[in-house]
PDB file of C-alpha atoms in Angstrom:
ATOM      1  CA  MET A   1      -7.168   1.550  20.333  1.00 52.00           C
ATOM      2  CA  LEU A   2      -3.861   1.385  17.944  1.00 51.00           C
ATOM      3  CA  GLU A   3      -2.257   4.789  17.235  1.00 70.00           C
ATOM      4  CA  ASP A   4      -3.348   5.090  13.530  1.00 77.00           C
ATOM      5  CA  ASP A   5      -6.766   3.881  14.236  1.00 82.00           C
ATOM      6  CA  GLN A   6      -7.142   6.298  16.279  1.00 84.00           C
ATOM      7  CA  GLU A   7      -6.055   9.032  13.987  1.00 89.00           C
ATOM      8  CA  LYS A   8      -8.373   7.892  11.203  1.00 91.00           C
ATOM      9  CA  ALA A   9     -10.997   8.062  14.063  1.00 91.00           C
ATOM     10  CA  ILE A  10     -10.243  11.658  15.058  1.00 93.00           C
ATOM     11  CA  ASP A  11     -10.108  12.533  11.318  1.00 93.00           C
ATOM     12  CA  GLN A  12     -13.926  11.055  10.497  1.00 94.00           C
ATOM     13  CA  SER A  13     -14.827  12.538  13.736  1.00 95.00           C
ATOM     14  CA  MET A  14     -13.376  16.308  12.909  1.00 94.00           C
ATOM     15  CA  GLU A  15     -15.071  15.730   9.347  1.00 95.00           C
ATOM     16  CA  ALA A  16     -18.273  14.717  10.677  1.00 95.00           C
ATOM     17  CA  PHE A  17     -18.259  17.774  13.242  1.00 95.00           C
ATOM     18  CA  LYS A  18     -17.712  20.120  11.030  1.00 94.00           C
ATOM     19  CA  ALA A  19     -20.112  18.712   8.323  1.00 95.00           C
ATOM     20  CA  GLY A  20     -22.695  18.908  11.123  1.00 95.00           C
ATOM     21  CA  LEU A  21     -21.397  22.645  12.165  1.00 95.00           C
ATOM     22  CA  ALA A  22     -23.053  23.501   8.923  1.00 93.00           C
ATOM     23  CA  ARG A  23     -25.818  21.334   8.808  1.00 94.00           C
ATOM     24  CA  HIS A  24     -27.497  22.416  12.044  1.00 95.00           C
ATOM     25  CA  SER A  25     -27.917  26.410  12.731  1.00 93.00           C
ATOM     26  CA  ASN A  26     -28.853  26.192  15.964  1.00 96.00           C
ATOM     27  CA  PRO A  27     -25.752  25.049  18.323  1.00 97.00           C
ATOM     28  CA  LEU A  28     -27.803  22.686  20.943  1.00 97.00           C
ATOM     29  CA  SER A  29     -28.466  20.494  17.973  1.00 97.00           C
ATOM     30  CA  VAL A  30     -24.515  20.223  17.199  1.00 97.00           C
ATOM     31  CA  VAL A  31     -24.293  19.636  21.041  1.00 97.00           C
ATOM     32  CA  ARG A  32     -26.843  16.944  21.202  1.00 97.00           C
ATOM     33  CA  GLU A  33     -25.526  15.076  18.222  1.00 96.00           C
ATOM     34  CA  PHE A  34     -22.272  15.027  18.720  1.00 96.00           C
ATOM     35  CA  ILE A  35     -20.832  15.816  22.333  1.00 96.00           C
ATOM     36  CA  THR A  36     -24.100  14.709  24.823  1.00 95.00           C
ATOM     37  CA  HIS A  37     -24.788  11.840  23.178  1.00 93.00           C
ATOM     38  CA  GLY A  38     -23.124   8.927  20.557  1.00 88.00           C
ATOM     39  CA  PRO A  39     -19.716   7.159  21.327  1.00 89.00           C
ATOM     40  CA  CYS A  40     -16.265   8.769  23.131  1.00 93.00           C
ATOM     41  CA  VAL A  41     -13.663   8.597  20.030  1.00 94.00           C
ATOM     42  CA  VAL A  42     -10.424   7.660  21.863  1.00 93.00           C
ATOM     43  CA  ILE A  43     -11.887   4.811  24.000  1.00 93.00           C
ATOM     44  CA  SER A  44     -13.900   1.804  23.201  1.00 92.00           C
ATOM     45  CA  GLN A  45     -17.335   1.311  23.477  1.00 93.00           C
ATOM     46  CA  GLU A  46     -17.166  -1.337  25.988  1.00 95.00           C
ATOM     47  CA  GLN A  47     -14.536   1.257  28.008  1.00 95.00           C
ATOM     48  CA  HIS A  48     -16.519   4.404  27.810  1.00 95.00           C
ATOM     49  CA  ALA A  49     -19.730   1.972  29.161  1.00 96.00           C
ATOM     50  CA  GLU A  50     -17.644   0.652  32.110  1.00 97.00           C
ATOM     51  CA  LEU A  51     -16.424   4.258  32.545  1.00 97.00           C
ATOM     52  CA  ARG A  52     -19.831   5.698  33.088  1.00 97.00           C
ATOM     53  CA  GLU A  53     -20.890   2.485  35.288  1.00 97.00           C
ATOM     54  CA  ARG A  54     -18.508   2.867  37.428  1.00 97.00           C
ATOM     55  CA  VAL A  55     -18.908   6.573  38.090  1.00 98.00           C
ATOM     56  CA  GLY A  56     -22.491   6.351  38.580  1.00 97.00           C
ATOM     57  CA  ALA A  57     -21.799   3.812  41.298  1.00 97.00           C
ATOM     58  CA  GLU A  58     -19.368   5.852  42.662  1.00 96.00           C
ATOM     59  CA  LEU A  59     -21.544   8.658  43.154  1.00 97.00           C
ATOM     60  CA  GLY A  60     -24.578   7.501  43.478  1.00 96.00           C
ATOM     61  CA  VAL A  61     -26.133   8.528  40.191  1.00 97.00           C
ATOM     62  CA  HIS A  62     -27.430   7.390  37.001  1.00 97.00           C
ATOM     63  CA  PRO A  63     -24.514   6.444  34.305  1.00 96.00           C
ATOM     64  CA  ASN A  64     -26.751   7.322  31.109  1.00 93.00           C
ATOM     65  CA  ARG A  65     -28.283  10.092  32.048  1.00 95.00           C
ATOM     66  CA  ASP A  66     -25.878  12.069  34.477  1.00 97.00           C
ATOM     67  CA  VAL A  67     -22.422  11.278  33.322  1.00 98.00           C
ATOM     68  CA  TYR A  68     -20.975  12.312  30.425  1.00 97.00           C
ATOM     69  CA  THR A  69     -17.786  12.445  28.473  1.00 96.00           C
ATOM     70  CA  VAL A  70     -16.850  15.848  27.289  1.00 96.00           C
ATOM     71  CA  GLY A  71     -13.634  18.081  25.332  1.00 93.00           C
ATOM     72  CA  SER A  72     -10.991  16.180  23.463  1.00 95.00           C
ATOM     73  CA  ALA A  73     -11.758  12.476  24.577  1.00 94.00           C
ATOM     74  CA  LYS A  74     -15.192  12.678  23.446  1.00 96.00           C
ATOM     75  CA  LEU A  75     -14.969  14.493  20.133  1.00 96.00           C
ATOM     76  CA  GLY A  76     -11.064  13.191  19.531  1.00 95.00           C
ATOM     77  CA  PHE A  77     -10.217  17.409  19.514  1.00 96.00           C
ATOM     78  CA  SER A  78     -10.644  19.986  21.651  1.00 95.00           C
ATOM     79  CA  ILE A  79     -13.230  22.706  20.704  1.00 95.00           C
ATOM     80  CA  LYS A  80     -12.182  25.416  23.588  1.00 90.00           C
ATOM     81  CA  PRO A  81     -10.949  28.710  21.853  1.00 87.00           C
ATOM     82  CA  SER A  82      -8.082  28.284  23.363  1.00 87.00           C
ATOM     83  CA  ARG A  83      -7.418  24.543  22.028  1.00 90.00           C
ATOM     84  CA  ARG A  84      -9.870  24.648  18.920  1.00 92.00           C
ATOM     85  CA  TYR A  85      -9.049  21.573  16.708  1.00 93.00           C
ATOM     86  CA  GLY A  86      -6.671  20.444  19.144  1.00 93.00           C
ATOM     87  CA  ARG A  87      -6.245  17.134  18.422  1.00 94.00           C
ATOM     88  CA  PHE A  88      -6.169  14.488  21.842  1.00 94.00           C
ATOM     89  CA  ASN A  89      -2.868  13.182  22.806  1.00 90.00           C
ATOM     90  CA  ASP A  90      -0.850  10.982  24.886  1.00 88.00           C
ATOM     91  CA  GLU A  91      -1.122  14.081  27.255  1.00 89.00           C
ATOM     92  CA  SER A  92      -4.756  14.870  27.852  1.00 92.00           C
ATOM     93  CA  ASP A  93      -7.118  13.566  29.969  1.00 94.00           C
ATOM     94  CA  ILE A  94     -10.721  12.022  29.959  1.00 96.00           C
ATOM     95  CA  ASP A  95     -13.098  14.651  31.037  1.00 96.00           C
ATOM     96  CA  VAL A  96     -16.173  13.714  32.582  1.00 98.00           C
ATOM     97  CA  ALA A  97     -19.063  15.823  33.302  1.00 98.00           C
ATOM     98  CA  VAL A  98     -21.099  14.734  36.223  1.00 98.00           C
ATOM     99  CA  VAL A  99     -24.743  16.652  35.960  1.00 98.00           C
ATOM    100  CA  SER A 100     -26.466  16.382  39.677  1.00 98.00           C
ATOM    101  CA  PRO A 101     -27.574  19.046  41.365  1.00 97.00           C
ATOM    102  CA  GLU A 102     -27.448  17.419  44.510  1.00 97.00           C
ATOM    103  CA  LEU A 103     -23.705  16.641  44.292  1.00 97.00           C
ATOM    104  CA  TYR A 104     -23.297  20.402  42.911  1.00 98.00           C
ATOM    105  CA  GLY A 105     -25.134  21.799  46.315  1.00 97.00           C
ATOM    106  CA  GLN A 106     -22.944  19.144  48.318  1.00 97.00           C
ATOM    107  CA  LEU A 107     -19.651  20.803  46.751  1.00 96.00           C
ATOM    108  CA  TRP A 108     -20.762  24.448  47.005  1.00 96.00           C
ATOM    109  CA  ARG A 109     -21.862  23.973  51.299  1.00 96.00           C
ATOM    110  CA  GLU A 110     -18.370  22.659  51.196  1.00 95.00           C
ATOM    111  CA  VAL A 111     -16.538  25.296  49.763  1.00 95.00           C
ATOM    112  CA  ARG A 112     -18.805  27.856  51.596  1.00 94.00           C
ATOM    113  CA  SER A 113     -17.214  26.209  54.574  1.00 94.00           C
ATOM    114  CA  PHE A 114     -14.083  26.585  53.244  1.00 93.00           C
ATOM    115  CA  ILE A 115     -14.551  30.035  52.760  1.00 91.00           C
ATOM    116  CA  ALA A 116     -15.511  30.679  56.103  1.00 93.00           C
ATOM    117  CA  SER A 117     -12.405  29.046  57.782  1.00 92.00           C
ATOM    118  CA  LYS A 118     -10.573  31.694  56.507  1.00 88.00           C
ATOM    119  CA  GLU A 119      -8.204  28.587  54.515  1.00 87.00           C
ATOM    120  CA  PRO A 120      -5.968  30.206  52.014  1.00 87.00           C
ATOM    121  CA  TRP A 121      -6.954  29.717  48.655  1.00 90.00           C
ATOM    122  CA  SER A 122      -4.425  30.616  45.446  1.00 88.00           C
ATOM    123  CA  ALA A 123      -5.825  33.728  44.032  1.00 90.00           C
ATOM    124  CA  THR A 124      -5.835  32.040  40.405  1.00 92.00           C
ATOM    125  CA  LYS A 125      -7.488  28.876  41.375  1.00 91.00           C
ATOM    126  CA  LEU A 126     -10.088  31.053  43.385  1.00 92.00           C
ATOM    127  CA  ASP A 127     -10.910  33.515  39.987  1.00 94.00           C
ATOM    128  CA  ASP A 128     -11.362  30.207  38.109  1.00 94.00           C
ATOM    129  CA  PHE A 129     -13.676  28.790  40.521  1.00 94.00           C
ATOM    130  CA  LYS A 130     -15.828  32.084  40.528  1.00 94.00           C
ATOM    131  CA  ARG A 131     -15.602  31.843  36.502  1.00 95.00           C
ATOM    132  CA  GLU A 132     -16.845  28.146  36.106  1.00 95.00           C
ATOM    133  CA  HIS A 133     -19.647  28.836  39.513  1.00 95.00           C
ATOM    134  CA  LEU A 134     -21.288  31.216  36.915  1.00 95.00           C
ATOM    135  CA  THR A 135     -21.855  28.827  34.630  1.00 95.00           C
ATOM    136  CA  GLY A 136     -23.085  26.134  37.000  1.00 97.00           C
ATOM    137  CA  ARG A 137     -19.990  24.383  37.109  1.00 97.00           C
ATOM    138  CA  ILE A 138     -17.820  23.320  40.340  1.00 97.00           C
ATOM    139  CA  SER A 139     -14.251  21.502  39.313  1.00 95.00           C
ATOM    140  CA  PRO A 140     -12.371  19.722  41.683  1.00 93.00           C
ATOM    141  CA  LYS A 141      -8.918  21.140  39.966  1.00 92.00           C
ATOM    142  CA  ASN A 142      -9.815  24.621  41.439  1.00 93.00           C
ATOM    143  CA  LEU A 143     -10.886  23.693  45.107  1.00 91.00           C
ATOM    144  CA  HIS A 144      -8.572  22.732  47.762  1.00 78.00           C
ATOM    145  CA  LYS A 145      -8.167  19.003  47.290  1.00 72.00           C
ATOM    146  CA  ALA A 146      -6.425  18.436  50.454  1.00 73.00           C
ATOM    147  CA  SER A 147      -8.149  20.022  52.921  1.00 86.00           C
ATOM    148  CA  PRO A 148     -10.699  18.236  54.701  1.00 90.00           C
ATOM    149  CA  LEU A 149     -13.503  20.770  54.786  1.00 93.00           C
ATOM    150  CA  ILE A 150     -13.922  19.742  50.997  1.00 94.00           C
ATOM    151  CA  PRO A 151     -13.795  15.713  51.058  1.00 94.00           C
ATOM    152  CA  THR A 152     -16.131  15.808  47.823  1.00 95.00           C
ATOM    153  CA  ALA A 153     -13.416  17.175  46.152  1.00 94.00           C
ATOM    154  CA  THR A 154     -10.686  14.775  47.310  1.00 94.00           C
ATOM    155  CA  ARG A 155     -13.281  12.130  46.809  1.00 95.00           C
ATOM    156  CA  LEU A 156     -13.454  12.634  43.084  1.00 96.00           C
ATOM    157  CA  TRP A 157      -9.780  12.763  42.667  1.00 95.00           C
ATOM    158  CA  ASP A 158      -9.653   9.135  44.335  1.00 95.00           C
ATOM    159  CA  ILE A 159     -12.070   8.137  41.832  1.00 97.00           C
ATOM    160  CA  GLY A 160     -10.454   9.290  38.838  1.00 96.00           C
ATOM    161  CA  ARG A 161      -6.909   8.427  40.161  1.00 96.00           C
ATOM    162  CA  GLN A 162      -8.573   4.509  40.968  1.00 97.00           C
ATOM    163  CA  LEU A 163      -9.682   4.397  37.441  1.00 97.00           C
ATOM    164  CA  GLN A 164      -6.882   5.623  35.783  1.00 96.00           C
ATOM    165  CA  MET A 165      -4.963   2.478  37.986  1.00 96.00           C
ATOM    166  CA  ASP A 166      -7.598   0.110  36.666  1.00 96.00           C
ATOM    167  CA  ARG A 167      -7.198   1.626  32.984  1.00 96.00           C
ATOM    168  CA  VAL A 168     -11.208   1.975  32.910  1.00 96.00           C
ATOM    169  CA  ALA A 169     -10.467   4.091  30.343  1.00 93.00           C
ATOM    170  CA  GLY A 170      -6.591   3.259  29.145  1.00 91.00           C
ATOM    171  CA  PRO A 171      -3.963   4.863  30.686  1.00 93.00           C
ATOM    172  CA  TYR A 172      -5.207   8.573  30.706  1.00 94.00           C
ATOM    173  CA  GLN A 173      -5.959  10.362  33.806  1.00 95.00           C
ATOM    174  CA  VAL A 174      -9.686  11.048  34.235  1.00 97.00           C
ATOM    175  CA  THR A 175     -10.671  14.174  35.502  1.00 96.00           C
ATOM    176  CA  PHE A 176     -14.334  15.583  36.792  1.00 97.00           C
ATOM    177  CA  ALA A 177     -16.322  18.784  36.796  1.00 97.00           C
ATOM    178  CA  VAL A 178     -19.747  18.647  38.228  1.00 98.00           C
ATOM    179  CA  TRP A 179     -22.595  20.909  36.414  1.00 98.00           C
ATOM    180  CA  TYR A 180     -25.492  22.013  38.337  1.00 98.00           C
ATOM    181  CA  ASP A 181     -27.923  20.673  35.365  1.00 97.00           C
ATOM    182  CA  MET A 182     -28.133  19.673  32.205  1.00 97.00           C
ATOM    183  CA  ASP A 183     -29.243  23.113  30.742  1.00 97.00           C
ATOM    184  CA  ALA A 184     -25.915  24.793  32.227  1.00 98.00           C
ATOM    185  CA  LEU A 185     -23.789  21.864  30.606  1.00 98.00           C
ATOM    186  CA  GLU A 186     -25.436  21.811  26.980  1.00 97.00           C
ATOM    187  CA  GLY A 187     -25.356  26.188  27.753  1.00 96.00           C
ATOM    188  CA  TYR A 188     -21.672  25.959  28.038  1.00 96.00           C
ATOM    189  CA  GLN A 189     -21.001  23.782  25.346  1.00 96.00           C
ATOM    190  CA  CYS A 190     -23.407  25.616  22.767  1.00 96.00           C
ATOM    191  CA  ASN A 191     -21.355  28.651  23.232  1.00 95.00           C
ATOM    192  CA  ALA A 192     -18.121  27.175  22.487  1.00 95.00           C
ATOM    193  CA  VAL A 193     -19.668  25.091  19.147  1.00 96.00           C
ATOM    194  CA  SER A 194     -21.329  28.501  18.356  1.00 95.00           C
ATOM    195  CA  GLU A 195     -18.021  29.855  18.118  1.00 94.00           C
ATOM    196  CA  CYS A 196     -16.676  27.130  15.705  1.00 93.00           C
ATOM    197  CA  GLN A 197     -19.445  27.869  13.681  1.00 93.00           C
ATOM    198  CA  LYS A 198     -18.487  31.541  13.310  1.00 90.00           C
ATOM    199  CA  ILE A 199     -14.931  30.542  12.124  1.00 84.00           C
ATOM    200  CA  GLY A 200     -16.603  27.708  10.050  1.00 68.00           C
ATOM    201  CA  SER A 201     -18.545  30.613   8.331  1.00 53.00           C
ATOM    202  CA  LEU A 202     -15.565  32.605   7.579  1.00 39.00           C
TER     203      LEU A 202
END
């Protein structure tokens, strides 16, 4: 997408999203309209479809039911409190949410083996892992990607690297989070949307 066209698309997306915040009283309605459905603002429809197909094939999940782009790549801007309405830029990545209790369980079993091995784990990453785990999410960025005890994390890093090398979603890095189920993903997004609604009503 050309730079001017992308900026215009982000402007339009932000305007529509803020209108949606005012139109819907229930944050879940906003999440389903703008985040878990619809196009990805910063990549083309063709790229978005290929990205989901590739991820689905690599992980053995359904590309339309289990694979979602989220974050600033999806909307064109972030809704996280620390970066609220910060625009997608050249330093941003494509955040992919994979909803799969099977994959989540596999990762969690591997993490338990890693913990039992007493291998060192960065205190900051461990705290981030615990916080995410409570929301039903596991992100490879908080795991020891080089450990043979957590091969799924390494595999996710490798898939993301290959997708970037193949420019499936343009030049951007592709990163993953694995969610236990759809309720967990939607619940997390609802919290961020709810905060946006509060700010918008002030």
